[in-house]
XYZ file of C-alpha atoms in Angstrom:
528
model
C 24.425 9.348 -21.035
C 21.811 10.852 -23.312
C 18.790 12.812 -22.197
C 16.615 11.081 -24.759
C 16.899 7.292 -25.185
C 15.028 5.446 -27.943
C 12.720 2.544 -27.186
C 13.041 0.051 -30.003
C 12.609 -3.198 -28.126
C 10.531 -3.899 -25.027
C 10.259 -6.899 -22.737
C 6.915 -7.272 -20.989
C 6.296 -9.874 -18.263
C 3.541 -9.006 -15.820
C 1.418 -10.719 -13.216
C -1.100 -7.858 -13.079
C -2.497 -7.451 -16.602
C -4.184 -4.105 -15.870
C -3.519 -1.713 -18.759
C -1.269 -4.224 -20.517
C -3.070 -4.296 -23.847
C -3.294 -0.504 -24.099
C 0.414 -0.246 -23.347
C 1.218 -2.946 -25.902
C -0.794 -1.151 -28.568
C 0.905 2.163 -27.814
C 4.332 0.541 -28.093
C 3.410 -1.234 -31.317
C 2.206 2.085 -32.757
C 5.720 3.429 -32.131
C 7.237 0.470 -33.991
C 8.573 -1.141 -30.808
C 9.357 -4.860 -30.989
C 7.561 -6.717 -28.204
C 9.229 -9.574 -26.310
C 7.232 -11.510 -23.748
C 6.596 -14.747 -21.906
C 3.747 -16.987 -20.829
C 0.447 -15.403 -19.934
C 1.628 -11.918 -20.824
C 2.479 -12.980 -24.354
C -0.883 -14.707 -24.692
C -2.792 -11.621 -23.523
C -0.960 -9.456 -26.060
C -1.478 -11.943 -28.896
C -5.161 -12.288 -28.031
C -5.377 -8.523 -28.561
C -3.948 -8.955 -32.052
C -0.422 -7.767 -31.288
C 2.716 -9.329 -32.709
C 4.872 -10.744 -29.922
C 8.184 -12.581 -29.938
C 8.774 -15.178 -27.244
C 11.784 -14.661 -24.988
C 12.584 -18.357 -25.484
C 13.066 -17.649 -29.203
C 15.520 -14.872 -28.390
C 17.525 -16.826 -25.796
C 17.452 -20.149 -27.642
C 16.327 -21.857 -24.430
C 12.778 -22.897 -23.620
C 11.033 -22.008 -20.396
C 11.835 -24.798 -17.969
C 11.300 -26.004 -14.403
C 7.667 -24.889 -14.348
C 8.609 -21.436 -15.536
C 11.225 -20.879 -12.840
C 13.863 -20.374 -15.532
C 12.970 -18.257 -18.546
C 14.541 -14.767 -18.397
C 17.654 -15.621 -16.371
C 19.903 -15.628 -19.417
C 22.883 -13.542 -20.692
C 20.969 -12.578 -23.826
C 18.327 -10.927 -21.641
C 20.574 -9.367 -19.022
C 23.228 -8.435 -21.543
C 20.521 -6.613 -23.497
C 19.534 -4.770 -20.342
C 22.940 -3.969 -18.852
C 24.951 -3.035 -21.942
C 26.080 0.603 -22.033
C 25.136 1.819 -25.461
C 27.979 4.357 -25.565
C 30.669 1.866 -24.487
C 32.377 0.362 -27.549
C 33.486 -2.758 -25.664
C 29.916 -3.406 -24.546
C 28.644 -2.878 -28.079
C 31.302 -5.233 -29.459
C 30.323 -7.914 -26.911
C 26.704 -7.580 -27.923
C 27.590 -8.021 -31.593
C 29.912 -10.970 -30.872
C 27.310 -12.868 -28.876
C 24.235 -11.875 -30.818
C 22.720 -9.838 -28.014
C 20.103 -7.297 -28.941
C 19.451 -4.308 -26.726
C 16.316 -4.195 -24.582
C 15.256 -0.584 -24.111
C 12.106 -0.960 -22.014
C 11.265 -3.483 -19.298
C 7.726 -3.740 -17.956
C 7.540 -6.143 -15.030
C 5.245 -6.453 -12.045
C 6.068 -9.245 -9.691
C 4.423 -12.476 -8.601
C 1.706 -11.589 -6.066
C 3.690 -12.608 -2.986
C 2.068 -10.141 -0.578
C -1.427 -11.090 -1.734
C -0.619 -14.792 -1.362
C 0.506 -14.281 2.232
C -2.492 -12.073 3.000
C -4.961 -14.758 1.926
C -3.370 -17.254 4.327
C -1.877 -19.601 1.747
C 0.102 -22.684 2.731
C 3.890 -22.505 2.997
C 4.601 -24.201 -0.342
C 2.259 -21.890 -2.260
C 3.826 -18.829 -0.684
C 7.298 -20.039 -1.660
C 6.196 -20.531 -5.260
C 5.067 -16.906 -5.347
C 8.543 -15.560 -4.630
C 9.617 -13.975 -7.910
C 13.249 -14.420 -8.973
C 13.560 -13.475 -12.640
C 11.360 -10.395 -12.262
C 13.470 -8.650 -9.590
C 16.645 -9.577 -11.479
C 15.399 -7.908 -14.679
C 14.086 -4.899 -12.776
C 17.392 -4.321 -11.018
C 19.409 -4.749 -14.228
C 17.220 -2.291 -16.122
C 17.162 0.189 -13.240
C 20.947 0.137 -12.927
C 21.237 0.974 -16.623
C 18.576 3.710 -16.505
C 20.881 5.934 -18.512
C 19.639 3.970 -21.514
C 16.837 1.673 -20.322
C 13.350 2.524 -19.112
C 11.957 0.274 -16.394
C 8.303 0.174 -15.305
C 7.028 -1.771 -12.283
C 3.715 -0.057 -11.564
C 0.685 0.048 -13.849
C 0.189 3.659 -12.711
C 3.297 4.640 -14.710
C 2.150 3.264 -18.081
C 0.519 6.555 -18.991
C 3.662 8.609 -18.323
C 5.733 6.319 -20.550
C 3.194 6.463 -23.376
C 3.028 10.258 -23.131
C 6.811 10.577 -23.399
C 7.052 8.200 -26.337
C 4.392 10.195 -28.137
C 5.988 13.530 -27.257
C 9.573 12.589 -28.122
C 9.250 10.386 -31.180
C 9.555 7.027 -29.446
C 12.083 8.162 -26.841
C 12.038 8.714 -23.077
C 13.745 11.459 -21.090
C 16.485 10.853 -18.541
C 14.351 12.494 -15.841
C 11.601 9.916 -16.364
C 14.024 7.006 -16.533
C 15.731 8.132 -13.343
C 12.413 8.486 -11.493
C 11.239 5.105 -12.709
C 14.544 3.521 -11.653
C 14.048 4.826 -8.111
C 10.509 3.454 -8.118
C 11.856 0.121 -9.355
C 14.447 -0.229 -6.592
C 11.867 0.774 -4.001
C 9.557 -1.936 -5.343
C 12.144 -4.691 -5.185
C 13.199 -3.501 -1.727
C 9.594 -3.625 -0.506
C 9.153 -7.028 -2.124
C 12.252 -8.429 -0.452
C 11.051 -6.873 2.799
C 7.775 -8.746 2.529
C 9.582 -12.006 1.826
C 12.141 -11.605 4.613
C 9.498 -10.526 7.141
C 7.335 -13.537 6.301
C 10.329 -15.881 6.491
C 11.294 -14.464 9.895
C 7.847 -15.360 11.131
C 8.126 -18.885 9.757
C 11.382 -19.593 11.574
C 10.402 -17.590 14.685
C 13.617 -15.607 14.537
C 14.863 -12.172 15.416
C 16.519 -11.345 12.091
C 20.005 -9.925 11.905
C 18.638 -7.345 9.476
C 15.118 -5.918 9.529
C 13.529 -3.843 6.791
C 10.169 -2.147 6.334
C 8.341 -1.484 3.105
C 5.208 0.272 1.954
C 3.327 1.662 -1.009
C 2.381 5.323 -1.197
C -1.329 5.686 -0.588
C -1.541 9.418 -0.063
C 0.702 12.471 -0.018
C -0.486 14.412 3.009
C -0.860 18.168 3.288
C 1.595 18.106 6.182
C 2.534 16.003 9.186
C 1.717 16.548 12.842
C 2.482 20.235 12.264
C 2.346 22.407 9.118
C 6.138 22.671 8.836
C 6.517 18.855 8.574
C 6.184 16.979 5.277
C 4.321 13.692 5.460
C 2.869 10.823 3.455
C 0.795 7.714 4.153
C 2.089 4.309 3.047
C 0.236 0.998 3.152
C 1.888 -2.344 3.885
C -0.182 -4.531 1.565
C -2.064 -6.351 4.314
C -5.844 -6.625 4.188
C -6.416 -5.798 7.876
C -9.655 -3.833 8.299
C -8.927 -0.300 9.398
C -8.055 3.172 8.224
C -5.675 1.937 5.511
C -8.298 -0.242 3.820
C -11.458 1.721 4.623
C -13.760 3.324 2.068
C -14.213 7.074 2.507
C -17.742 8.237 1.714
C -17.396 11.980 2.095
C -15.272 14.854 3.331
C -11.810 16.136 2.466
C -8.681 14.015 2.573
C -7.572 12.657 5.903
C -4.661 14.440 7.553
C -1.679 12.864 9.292
C -3.310 13.357 12.693
C -6.672 12.110 11.390
C -5.092 8.868 10.204
C -3.158 8.365 13.431
C -6.185 9.030 15.640
C -8.592 7.023 13.478
C -6.279 4.037 13.642
C -6.143 4.340 17.433
C -9.932 4.576 17.635
C -10.640 1.604 15.381
C -8.028 -0.639 16.994
C -9.600 0.092 20.376
C -13.194 -0.540 19.343
C -12.141 -3.726 17.534
C -11.370 -5.216 20.941
C -15.149 -5.546 21.384
C -16.839 -8.028 19.047
C -19.980 -6.801 17.324
C -21.822 -9.856 18.602
C -21.207 -8.759 22.204
C -23.236 -5.590 21.746
C -22.706 -1.988 20.630
C -19.549 -0.153 21.722
C -18.428 3.377 20.896
C -14.984 4.917 21.370
C -14.218 8.628 21.066
C -10.557 9.487 20.540
C -8.646 12.734 20.870
C -4.905 12.946 20.238
C -4.668 9.138 20.079
C -6.151 8.748 23.587
C -9.750 7.741 24.333
C -11.793 10.467 26.001
C -14.785 8.151 26.248
C -15.569 4.472 25.640
C -18.885 2.821 26.435
C -21.231 -0.058 25.855
C -24.922 0.481 25.207
C -28.104 -1.349 24.321
C -27.971 0.562 21.024
C -25.208 2.390 19.185
C -26.904 5.650 20.033
C -26.803 4.822 23.731
C -23.177 3.676 23.488
C -22.250 6.968 21.806
C -24.171 9.033 24.367
C -22.498 7.285 27.302
C -19.037 7.619 25.744
C -19.717 11.300 25.053
C -20.727 11.883 28.675
C -17.297 10.803 29.925
C -15.695 14.000 28.586
C -17.968 16.181 26.476
C -15.360 18.922 26.165
C -12.602 16.730 24.734
C -15.023 14.942 22.405
C -15.373 18.129 20.320
C -13.372 17.654 17.110
C -12.647 14.027 17.973
C -12.657 10.711 16.157
C -15.525 8.278 16.705
C -15.247 4.523 16.170
C -18.119 2.063 16.357
C -18.037 -1.728 16.498
C -21.297 -2.112 14.528
C -22.599 -0.549 11.306
C -23.680 3.060 11.761
C -27.423 3.749 11.690
C -29.337 6.957 11.045
C -30.324 7.560 14.660
C -26.723 7.364 15.850
C -25.599 9.556 12.970
C -28.128 12.193 14.073
C -26.759 12.068 17.630
C -23.150 12.359 16.443
C -24.104 15.323 14.248
C -24.836 17.318 17.380
C -21.182 18.354 17.714
C -18.243 18.833 15.363
C -16.547 15.513 14.659
C -13.527 14.980 12.406
C -13.966 11.305 11.450
C -16.423 8.494 12.049
C -15.259 4.948 11.290
C -17.478 1.861 11.482
C -17.868 -1.568 9.863
C -20.567 -0.264 7.552
C -23.241 2.457 7.436
C -26.854 2.345 6.313
C -28.456 4.712 3.799
C -30.038 6.827 6.545
C -26.680 7.416 8.209
C -25.044 8.369 4.907
C -27.891 10.782 4.203
C -27.561 12.417 7.643
C -23.795 12.870 7.280
C -24.098 14.213 3.728
C -25.142 17.507 5.308
C -21.866 17.637 7.281
C -19.359 18.400 4.535
C -16.368 18.575 6.886
C -17.052 15.202 8.496
C -15.323 12.163 7.009
C -17.213 8.865 7.111
C -15.125 5.714 6.727
C -16.482 2.189 6.499
C -14.509 -1.018 6.774
C -14.978 -4.651 5.898
C -15.478 -5.798 9.482
C -13.436 -5.205 12.615
C -9.710 -5.733 12.980
C -8.711 -8.952 14.741
C -7.070 -7.803 18.003
C -5.255 -11.136 18.324
C -3.456 -10.920 14.965
C 0.305 -10.746 15.393
C 1.922 -7.640 13.936
C 5.162 -5.731 14.323
C 5.329 -2.287 15.848
C 8.322 -0.119 14.964
C 9.523 3.238 16.196
C 12.470 5.191 14.900
C 15.052 6.441 17.379
C 18.301 8.270 16.691
C 20.525 5.850 14.822
C 18.085 2.973 14.620
C 14.717 1.380 15.135
C 12.942 -0.174 18.092
C 10.895 -3.151 16.925
C 8.524 -5.234 19.000
C 5.477 -7.437 18.681
C 2.245 -5.474 18.790
C 0.561 -5.712 22.183
C -2.084 -8.390 21.632
C -2.172 -9.419 25.278
C -5.635 -10.174 26.621
C -6.955 -11.574 29.881
C -10.097 -13.361 30.990
C -11.742 -13.756 34.362
C -9.775 -16.961 34.887
C -6.539 -14.948 34.688
C -7.514 -12.632 37.555
C -6.086 -13.140 41.023
C -8.101 -11.663 43.889
C -5.583 -10.288 46.420
C -7.894 -8.484 48.875
C -10.165 -9.678 51.636
C -13.205 -8.578 49.648
C -14.010 -10.405 46.427
C -15.318 -8.203 43.606
C -18.947 -8.520 42.561
C -19.977 -9.782 39.138
C -20.683 -6.217 37.984
C -17.315 -5.045 39.286
C -15.569 -7.909 37.473
C -17.311 -7.038 34.223
C -16.378 -3.366 34.558
C -12.809 -4.295 35.517
C -12.318 -6.276 32.323
C -13.836 -3.449 30.284
C -11.565 -0.885 31.987
C -8.533 -3.123 31.496
C -9.245 -3.425 27.770
C -9.530 0.350 27.436
C -6.343 0.911 29.482
C -4.410 -1.064 26.871
C -5.129 1.765 24.412
C -4.355 4.737 26.689
C -0.934 6.362 26.886
C 0.994 5.551 30.054
C 0.647 6.263 32.852
C -2.973 5.212 32.267
C -5.802 5.240 34.806
C -9.357 4.383 33.749
C -12.496 4.747 35.876
C -15.438 2.664 34.586
C -19.020 2.355 35.806
C -21.711 0.143 34.273
C -19.756 -0.492 31.072
C -18.724 3.108 30.386
C -15.611 5.119 31.114
C -16.341 7.931 33.551
C -12.789 9.244 33.949
C -9.588 8.855 31.921
C -6.106 9.889 33.039
C -3.462 9.533 30.341
C 0.186 10.181 29.666
C 1.222 11.605 33.012
C 4.692 11.221 34.483
C 3.158 10.193 37.822
C 0.517 7.485 38.208
C -1.107 9.294 41.103
C -1.413 12.393 38.897
C -3.259 10.334 36.271
C -5.570 9.086 39.036
C -6.265 12.619 40.222
C -6.761 14.050 36.721
C -9.240 11.346 35.785
C -11.212 11.994 38.992
C -11.092 15.750 38.439
C -12.441 15.395 34.913
C -15.264 13.227 36.242
C -16.138 15.948 38.761
C -16.110 18.553 35.984
C -18.538 16.446 33.934
C -20.794 15.995 36.953
C -20.948 19.784 37.239
C -21.743 20.157 33.538
C -24.443 17.492 33.662
C -25.923 18.708 36.931
C -25.267 15.438 38.730
C -25.266 15.356 42.541
C -21.971 13.414 42.539
C -19.360 12.382 39.973
C -19.846 9.033 38.258
C -16.618 7.791 39.800
C -18.751 7.034 42.866
C -19.218 3.276 42.716
C -16.801 2.832 39.817
C -13.880 0.478 39.241
C -10.376 1.563 38.298
C -7.844 0.021 35.907
C -4.163 0.864 36.037
C -2.011 -0.160 33.068
C 0.943 -0.907 35.369
C 1.294 -1.607 39.081
C 0.751 1.013 41.754
C 4.267 1.678 43.068
C 2.801 3.218 46.224
C -0.559 3.172 47.945
C -1.198 6.862 47.199
C -2.742 6.226 43.778
C -5.084 3.616 45.181
C -6.067 5.913 48.056
C -6.811 8.714 45.569
C -9.051 6.360 43.586
C -10.877 5.346 46.766
C -11.409 9.004 47.671
C -12.972 9.487 44.210
C -15.471 6.771 45.047
C -13.932 3.699 43.391
C -14.881 0.369 44.949
C -12.600 -2.034 43.059
C -9.293 -1.969 41.192
C -7.566 -4.034 38.522
C -3.815 -3.788 38.060
C -0.878 -6.007 37.036
C 0.727 -6.315 40.458
C 4.420 -7.018 40.811
C 5.548 -3.995 42.825
C 7.955 -4.428 45.710
C 5.260 -2.635 47.719
C 2.349 -4.847 46.679
C 1.651 -5.819 50.283
C 1.444 -2.153 51.281
C -0.999 -1.465 48.438
C -3.093 -4.549 49.277
C -3.245 -3.480 52.923
C -4.450 -0.007 51.902
C -7.146 -1.603 49.729
C -8.308 -3.790 52.604
C -8.418 -0.820 54.972
C -10.565 1.078 52.461
C -12.866 -1.909 51.884
C -11.865 -2.177 48.237
C -11.705 -5.289 46.092
C -8.562 -5.644 43.998
C -7.359 -8.146 41.419
C -3.969 -8.673 39.815
C -3.639 -9.539 36.104
C 0.042 -10.446 35.975
C 0.209 -8.466 32.705
C 0.882 -4.806 32.093
C -0.018 -2.577 29.150
C 2.549 0.224 28.860
C 1.831 2.373 25.808
C 4.409 5.084 25.261
């Protein structure tokens, strides 16, 4: 196959018309014959370019509402023919097939149609058939044919045509072919994933697709390569946020910011200000407040040491006063559903701080898939969207929790959902006062959280740690009474846990003996 392949005839059929006219003019300037269909042909003609309809070439009109127009041997023969194979050339001459040297196709907007919540029939109509077929044919024959599926690649093609007298290099064609197959794979992934949801099935085959959003400096560690891909959904969060300042986000920044925003999105803006501070994907402080500033201050007081260099998420638009408070320590990222001019002005003096704003909060009830690679395969599950209300709670102790304890229990339970197992959360008056995360033993998590609360009491000059009079949430059941006893020794007065241990009665008895109130949720929140 040649290094340089001439482009004498191009077929253009695009849904996204961005850059189309400029590309058409550049091709026409090189003497390239333009073939097209439908709206693409009209856009080119409206720009004064000469275009030949595909229907004229195939001898068949577009039919069945445009479902059949490029699925024809004259098109695919022109794409697949090997120019250096005499039998292929003879077949082209015998059947009047002209070569097609460049294919520019971007597909029906299937992902966008799904994202906007369209009805089933409309989604089906936005499954492209002819486009992927042409892309795959052209990509297979990249030894001779150039295929373009992304508007971002128009410039590279134009540059090569200008530099090489209307020809493209094999290196470019090969790269574009890889991009083309990745695009059709991602497209088919989107279709198959949506269809699986429609039939409520566990598919025999599962694929994942994404579009490169950012090549990262490195991964979790400097020796690891990494990149960030988006899935095409419009879910508010780190992938769709606007960055107002600061250098590019790192791998760890993106991971932690996602964790922070997903947590804070559990609390509706209308229910009052909430702030979450995240470090290494675990919350080191989460709190409510009458104002955002108060919410931040109370979250910060849970673990001032760990908050340094952390990620801050807010459930309401950032204001100047809160921005001033946050500026008191080094913070990597702040993410919120908006920011006023005062806040942006305050942060403009912090060049290393990244400010991200989103179009609202993420819906914590939206079904999504969570995937994790293991050796030889993937573990795939529904995202944990489990939530409970007061009506779901079962009081199992002699003492019934107070209204304040119930409110704090539900707050602690919501936070526990976002803490690595084994997770123990102490909460008092709508603020975390101790967090134990990721320990191999649940009692160790209970002790660590209490110890950190004592450390903060020492730092703040308090007469006693804030765990005195707190409630405790455990993401899974207490297998023994020791964890509960440790929480009681730290000053906890009430506990919320899933229940379901073979030793539940022993744990309930220990709670009664300590005068604690305890409720069971019947749901656990493991997060590994």
